[in-house]
Amino acid sequence: MKKILVTGGAGFIGSHLCERLLKEGNEVICLDNYFTGSKENIVHLMDNPYFELVRHDVTEPYFAEVDEIYNLACPASPPHYQYNPIKTIKTSVMGAINMLGLAKRVNAKILQASTSEVYGDPKVHPQPESYWGNVNPIGIRSCYDEGKRCAETLFMDYHNQNDVKIKIIRIFNTYGPRMNPNDGRVVSNFIVQALEGDDITIYGDGKQTRSFQYVDDLVEGMIRMMASEDTFVGPVNIGNPGEFTMIELAEKIIKQTQSNSKLVFQELPKDDPLQRKPIISLAKEKLDAWEPRIKLDNGLEKTIEYFKEKLR
Ligand code: NAD
Ligand code: UDP
């Protein structure tokens, strides 16, 4: 039985990861300050004696004897990470320093939940891991993008300088049950709007693209990455290469919810990337032929079911 720390464990992705790690017979410490996560996401795990909940902020040092750390603590939706940009960058950078320090001290393996945002508004399409990105260092997305880029640097430096066993994954847009209905990301926004019969808010002309990955595929990739040989540290893209415009996404959601909602066009937020699609050949090669299994239509169906219950 391994002892595993999941920071940001009460969030959308973290809650699915905690659930899976417990199912596999591990002991899990879920650490969270509940900025964007909630106890509701993990309440079903609380009866498990191998599950422990810690209210803590990763910008402060934390100590526990653990074998593995998954570092997910960080708000992920643009409205939430832009709400207090200084806190966001502190969470990414000081959180990484504190968790890497812990990993070094207890000799734990540590995985960083990095992001496709390190590619910024990419000039290379689709994106391989070797692409350095096109990121505005002083824009409204910078607290998140540069925070995550700096965290990658810290991970590599702790690995090279102190032999800390690290893993870096770059997660592309992920969706599924337990997304926060108010967090402003596109999939949750559109589903909630469609179910409530409200207008669907398309930012810009809706022709910008994203590649959407269902959360179970991501969790599988995370676990395979943690288990991969120590010499493979990443970064590795974990995402679904299916690429859709926001208009296509809205049309799918309207059809699947049988909604009468209409599309309305609003201003495109500053620095909003125009396109995004991962190249996943490295993940396939290194992670035991990992590839996403769940198609957008099927994943949306499960997510719509979740929101129907939630909004009831
Ligand atoms: P989320 O907002 O649901 O989860 C983040 C969790 O971190 C929340 O529970 C929040 O309360 C917690 N948190 C925030 N600041 C903290 C702090 N200072 N100390 C302790 N806990 C803190 O978002 P998510 O979608 O589950 O994202 C999880 C991770 O995956 C994030 O690091 C995010 O950057 C990364 N990621 C997500 C996506 C995606 O599409 N969902 C894409 C790329 C990367
Ligand atoms: N978006 C939109 N309507 C919304 C929310 C988002 O058109 O109600 C667009 C947004 O401008 C972006 C895309 O959807 O182009 C994905 O946005 P999200 O915030 O989910 O993720 P990110 O921009 O970080 O990839």
XYZ file of C-alpha atoms and ligand atoms in Angstrom:
381
model
C 0.000 0.000 0.000
C 1.455 3.365 -1.055
C 0.880 6.632 0.808
C -0.025 9.271 -1.746
C -0.504 13.024 -1.332
C -2.842 14.776 -3.783
C -2.707 18.581 -3.568
C -5.851 20.188 -4.965
C -7.557 16.854 -4.242
C -10.965 18.428 -3.586
C -11.059 19.966 -7.069
C -12.564 18.592 -10.256
C -9.606 16.482 -11.465
C -8.206 15.871 -7.964
C -11.414 14.257 -6.733
C -11.403 11.745 -9.617
C -7.734 11.003 -9.003
C -8.247 10.439 -5.233
C -11.131 8.091 -6.021
C -9.047 6.050 -8.472
C -5.990 5.879 -6.172
C -8.157 4.617 -3.280
C -9.771 2.037 -5.582
C -6.292 0.732 -6.388
C -5.656 0.123 -2.680
C -3.551 3.152 -1.783
C -3.693 5.424 1.235
C -4.547 8.967 0.108
C -4.021 12.335 1.766
C -6.137 14.973 0.024
C -4.786 18.473 0.663
C -6.837 21.517 -0.346
C -7.644 25.077 0.719
C -11.098 24.893 -0.955
C -10.523 27.974 -3.091
C -12.199 26.381 -6.112
C -12.685 22.830 -4.859
C -15.264 21.638 -2.352
C -15.916 18.913 0.182
C -18.925 17.931 -1.902
C -16.524 16.512 -4.535
C -14.995 14.062 -2.078
C -17.695 13.536 0.547
C -18.331 10.039 -0.876
C -14.728 9.077 -0.023
C -14.807 10.205 3.594
C -15.987 6.888 5.045
C -12.880 5.208 3.655
C -10.382 4.789 6.526
C -7.512 5.120 4.050
C -8.653 8.584 2.983
C -7.496 11.640 4.913
C -8.490 15.253 4.345
C -6.178 18.154 5.194
C -7.160 21.827 4.937
C -3.929 23.495 3.924
C -2.603 26.092 1.511
C 0.337 24.919 -0.648
C 1.955 28.348 -0.421
C 2.844 27.249 3.146
C 5.221 24.324 3.748
C 3.617 20.991 4.586
C 5.152 17.828 5.928
C 3.994 14.194 5.692
C 5.757 10.884 5.082
C 4.504 9.918 1.625
C 5.706 7.806 -1.308
C 4.169 9.858 -4.103
C 2.843 13.386 -4.601
C 0.456 14.575 -7.313
C 0.670 18.393 -7.344
C -2.647 19.721 -8.672
C -3.315 22.664 -6.355
C -4.038 25.719 -8.527
C -7.236 27.336 -9.796
C -7.630 26.314 -13.448
C -10.467 28.316 -14.991
C -9.610 31.784 -16.379
C -12.171 33.724 -14.226
C -10.934 31.960 -11.075
C -7.220 32.241 -11.717
C -7.645 35.890 -12.776
C -9.641 36.720 -9.619
C -6.444 37.077 -7.563
C -3.529 36.808 -10.008
C -0.827 37.308 -7.359
C -2.243 34.435 -5.339
C -2.406 32.279 -8.486
C 1.264 32.710 -9.309
C 2.201 32.218 -5.644
C 0.222 28.983 -5.626
C 2.027 27.699 -8.715
C 5.531 28.788 -7.783
C 5.605 28.605 -3.973
C 3.379 25.526 -4.097
C 5.907 23.846 -6.414
C 8.821 24.851 -4.176
C 7.078 23.566 -1.041
C 6.011 20.277 -2.606
C 9.396 19.703 -4.276
C 11.043 20.390 -0.913
C 8.799 17.793 0.660
C 9.546 15.286 -2.119
C 13.263 15.859 -1.643
C 13.066 15.454 2.116
C 11.037 12.222 2.152
C 12.374 10.877 -1.152
C 8.948 10.815 -2.783
C 8.196 10.772 -6.488
C 6.318 13.934 -7.543
C 4.085 14.649 -10.542
C 3.273 18.179 -11.693
C -0.086 18.946 -13.307
C 1.211 21.360 -15.931
C -0.877 22.617 -18.791
C -1.195 23.195 -22.528
C -1.198 26.885 -21.521
C 2.612 26.692 -21.464
C 2.250 26.833 -25.287
C 0.265 30.106 -24.968
C -1.348 31.164 -28.249
C 0.641 28.615 -30.246
C 2.285 29.429 -33.540
C 2.996 25.735 -34.102
C -0.041 23.548 -34.669
C -0.635 20.860 -33.398
C 1.657 21.176 -30.386
C 4.571 18.803 -29.690
C 6.357 18.856 -26.311
C 9.441 20.329 -28.006
C 7.574 23.583 -28.814
C 8.565 26.406 -26.405
C 5.336 28.314 -26.794
C 4.130 31.833 -27.461
C 3.198 33.303 -24.085
C 2.545 36.921 -23.130
C 4.510 37.451 -19.882
C 2.449 40.485 -18.751
C -1.117 39.735 -19.855
C -4.228 38.628 -17.990
C -3.416 34.916 -18.470
C 0.244 35.303 -17.435
C -0.262 34.608 -13.712
C -1.386 31.126 -14.708
C 0.722 30.469 -17.833
C 3.987 31.834 -16.456
C 3.309 30.342 -13.012
C 2.974 26.915 -14.604
C 6.044 27.485 -16.804
C 8.103 28.480 -13.766
C 6.842 25.387 -11.911
C 8.117 23.229 -14.808
C 11.512 24.940 -14.494
C 11.575 24.270 -10.752
C 10.689 20.619 -11.285
C 13.508 20.180 -13.815
C 16.009 21.998 -11.589
C 15.145 19.947 -8.484
C 15.549 16.861 -10.655
C 18.882 17.885 -12.173
C 20.360 19.466 -9.058
C 18.931 17.259 -6.284
C 17.925 14.023 -8.049
C 14.292 14.433 -7.079
C 12.159 11.917 -9.003
C 9.838 14.092 -11.056
C 7.122 13.714 -13.685
C 5.635 16.574 -15.695
C 2.405 16.229 -17.654
C 0.895 18.958 -19.817
C -2.848 18.603 -19.539
C -5.081 19.799 -22.389
C -8.657 21.013 -21.732
C -10.314 18.384 -19.570
C -14.009 18.094 -18.719
C -16.385 15.779 -16.909
C -18.592 15.373 -13.851
C -17.695 17.539 -10.819
C -16.627 20.542 -12.866
C -17.709 23.548 -10.879
C -20.889 24.868 -12.599
C -19.790 28.448 -11.863
C -16.160 28.221 -12.829
C -16.633 29.804 -16.237
C -14.982 27.146 -18.382
C -16.555 26.530 -21.727
C -17.935 22.988 -21.275
C -19.604 23.691 -17.921
C -20.871 27.107 -19.095
C -22.467 25.718 -22.272
C -24.045 22.708 -20.543
C -25.521 24.785 -17.715
C -26.778 27.423 -20.179
C -28.332 24.749 -22.431
C -30.039 22.950 -19.538
C -31.432 26.195 -18.132
C -32.593 27.456 -21.539
C -30.284 30.480 -21.326
C -28.336 31.961 -24.229
C -25.087 30.133 -25.036
C -22.263 32.661 -24.683
C -19.769 32.298 -27.520
C -16.696 34.470 -26.991
C -15.332 35.997 -30.209
C -16.478 34.450 -33.484
C -16.512 30.956 -31.979
C -14.040 29.670 -34.566
C -11.238 29.241 -32.020
C -10.507 25.577 -31.324
C -9.825 23.402 -28.294
C -9.231 19.669 -27.854
C -11.399 18.235 -25.099
C -10.376 15.260 -23.003
C -12.701 13.319 -20.705
C -11.453 13.216 -17.119
C -11.151 9.389 -16.894
C -8.689 9.376 -19.813
C -6.585 11.995 -18.050
C -6.548 10.102 -14.739
C -5.419 6.951 -16.571
C -2.592 8.975 -18.170
C -1.573 10.461 -14.809
C -1.353 7.072 -13.155
C 0.624 5.583 -16.041
C 2.989 8.557 -15.972
C 3.617 8.153 -12.237
C 4.329 4.438 -12.801
C 6.605 4.983 -15.816
C 10.335 4.332 -15.614
C 12.237 6.891 -13.475
C 14.339 8.035 -16.432
C 11.220 9.342 -18.201
C 10.366 12.667 -16.555
C 8.449 14.379 -19.366
C 7.069 16.856 -20.073
C 4.452 14.816 -21.857
C 1.194 16.003 -23.430
C -1.925 14.326 -22.049
C -4.925 15.311 -24.107
C -7.398 14.229 -26.745
C -6.348 15.278 -30.271
C -9.978 15.665 -31.437
C -10.187 19.385 -32.272
C -13.441 21.370 -32.232
C -14.485 24.996 -32.659
C -16.548 26.544 -29.874
C -19.495 26.742 -32.269
C -19.240 22.998 -32.949
C -19.107 22.351 -29.200
C -22.175 24.542 -28.592
C -24.110 22.779 -31.359
C -23.290 19.347 -29.929
C -24.421 20.400 -26.464
C -27.650 21.984 -27.739
C -28.442 18.786 -29.656
C -27.637 16.427 -26.787
C -29.625 18.431 -24.234
C -32.461 19.050 -26.750
C -32.271 22.676 -25.708
C -33.888 25.717 -27.326
C -30.983 27.947 -26.303
C -29.636 30.364 -28.908
C -26.028 31.319 -29.548
C -25.024 34.867 -28.552
C -21.661 36.321 -29.456
C -19.640 38.231 -26.838
C -16.244 39.865 -26.812
C -13.250 37.502 -26.985
C -11.184 37.745 -23.759
C -7.684 39.167 -24.237
C -4.910 36.717 -25.208
C -7.442 33.896 -25.747
C -5.548 31.207 -27.721
C -6.942 30.678 -31.219
C -6.164 26.997 -31.537
C -5.001 24.074 -29.492
C -4.436 20.399 -30.233
C -1.919 18.008 -28.688
C 0.475 15.677 -30.440
C 0.320 12.589 -28.212
C 2.880 10.279 -29.816
C 5.244 10.616 -26.834
C 2.526 9.557 -24.383
C 1.661 6.599 -26.631
C 5.280 5.525 -26.810
C 6.218 5.968 -23.142
C 2.968 5.260 -21.324
C 2.117 1.772 -22.459
C 0.200 2.814 -25.591
C -1.934 5.304 -23.618
C -4.485 7.118 -25.714
C -7.854 8.711 -24.971
C -10.724 6.216 -25.172
C -13.748 8.427 -24.640
C -15.138 10.362 -27.601
C -16.459 13.880 -27.063
C -20.099 12.841 -27.656
C -19.924 10.090 -25.021
C -18.059 12.225 -22.504
C -20.535 15.070 -22.963
C -23.411 12.658 -22.342
C -21.963 11.656 -18.947
C -21.213 15.285 -18.068
C -24.708 16.448 -19.060
C -26.204 13.708 -16.833
C -24.104 14.984 -13.924
C -25.224 18.592 -14.389
C -28.883 17.542 -14.757
C -28.670 15.975 -11.271
C -26.703 18.882 -9.867
C -29.143 21.540 -11.108
C -32.252 19.600 -10.035
P -10.021 22.950 -9.870
O -10.075 24.420 -9.697
O -11.311 22.195 -9.799
O -9.026 22.284 -8.828
C -7.933 22.950 -8.234
C -7.932 22.598 -6.747
O -6.800 23.237 -6.130
C -9.176 23.109 -6.010
O -9.687 22.098 -5.184
C -8.648 24.298 -5.207
O -9.400 24.539 -4.034
C -7.223 23.851 -4.924
N -6.322 24.962 -4.634
C -6.184 26.144 -5.308
N -5.238 26.908 -4.743
C -4.757 26.201 -3.680
C -3.777 26.467 -2.694
N -3.095 27.625 -2.677
N -3.538 25.513 -1.752
C -4.230 24.357 -1.741
N -5.181 24.052 -2.645
C -5.445 24.967 -3.603
O -9.295 22.690 -11.264
P -8.968 21.327 -12.035
O -9.524 21.467 -13.382
O -9.324 20.148 -11.209
O -7.375 21.450 -12.178
C -6.473 20.695 -11.390
C -5.053 20.933 -11.873
O -4.922 20.520 -13.230
C -4.623 22.408 -11.813
O -3.290 22.470 -11.391
C -4.742 22.854 -13.249
O -3.838 23.898 -13.539
C -4.388 21.573 -14.002
N -4.966 21.591 -15.352
C -6.302 21.444 -15.543
C -6.829 21.500 -16.835
C -8.306 21.320 -17.110
O -8.712 21.423 -18.254
N -9.149 21.016 -16.155
C -5.974 21.701 -17.922
C -4.622 21.880 -17.678
C -4.122 21.799 -16.392
N -15.511 30.288 -24.137
C -16.705 30.667 -24.763
N -17.796 30.824 -23.973
C -17.785 30.632 -22.627
C -16.568 30.236 -22.009
C -15.447 30.092 -22.811
O -16.760 30.832 -25.979
O -18.853 30.795 -21.989
C -14.313 30.085 -25.002
C -13.061 30.793 -24.511
O -13.010 32.119 -25.011
C -11.975 29.904 -25.080
C -12.603 28.502 -25.065
O -14.005 28.714 -24.941
O -11.698 30.273 -26.402
C -12.105 27.635 -23.918
O -12.262 28.374 -22.720
P -11.973 27.771 -21.278
O -12.098 28.901 -20.320
O -12.826 26.579 -21.047
O -10.477 27.229 -21.354
P -9.085 27.828 -21.894
O -9.327 29.135 -22.593
O -8.251 27.991 -20.682
O -8.604 26.788 -22.821
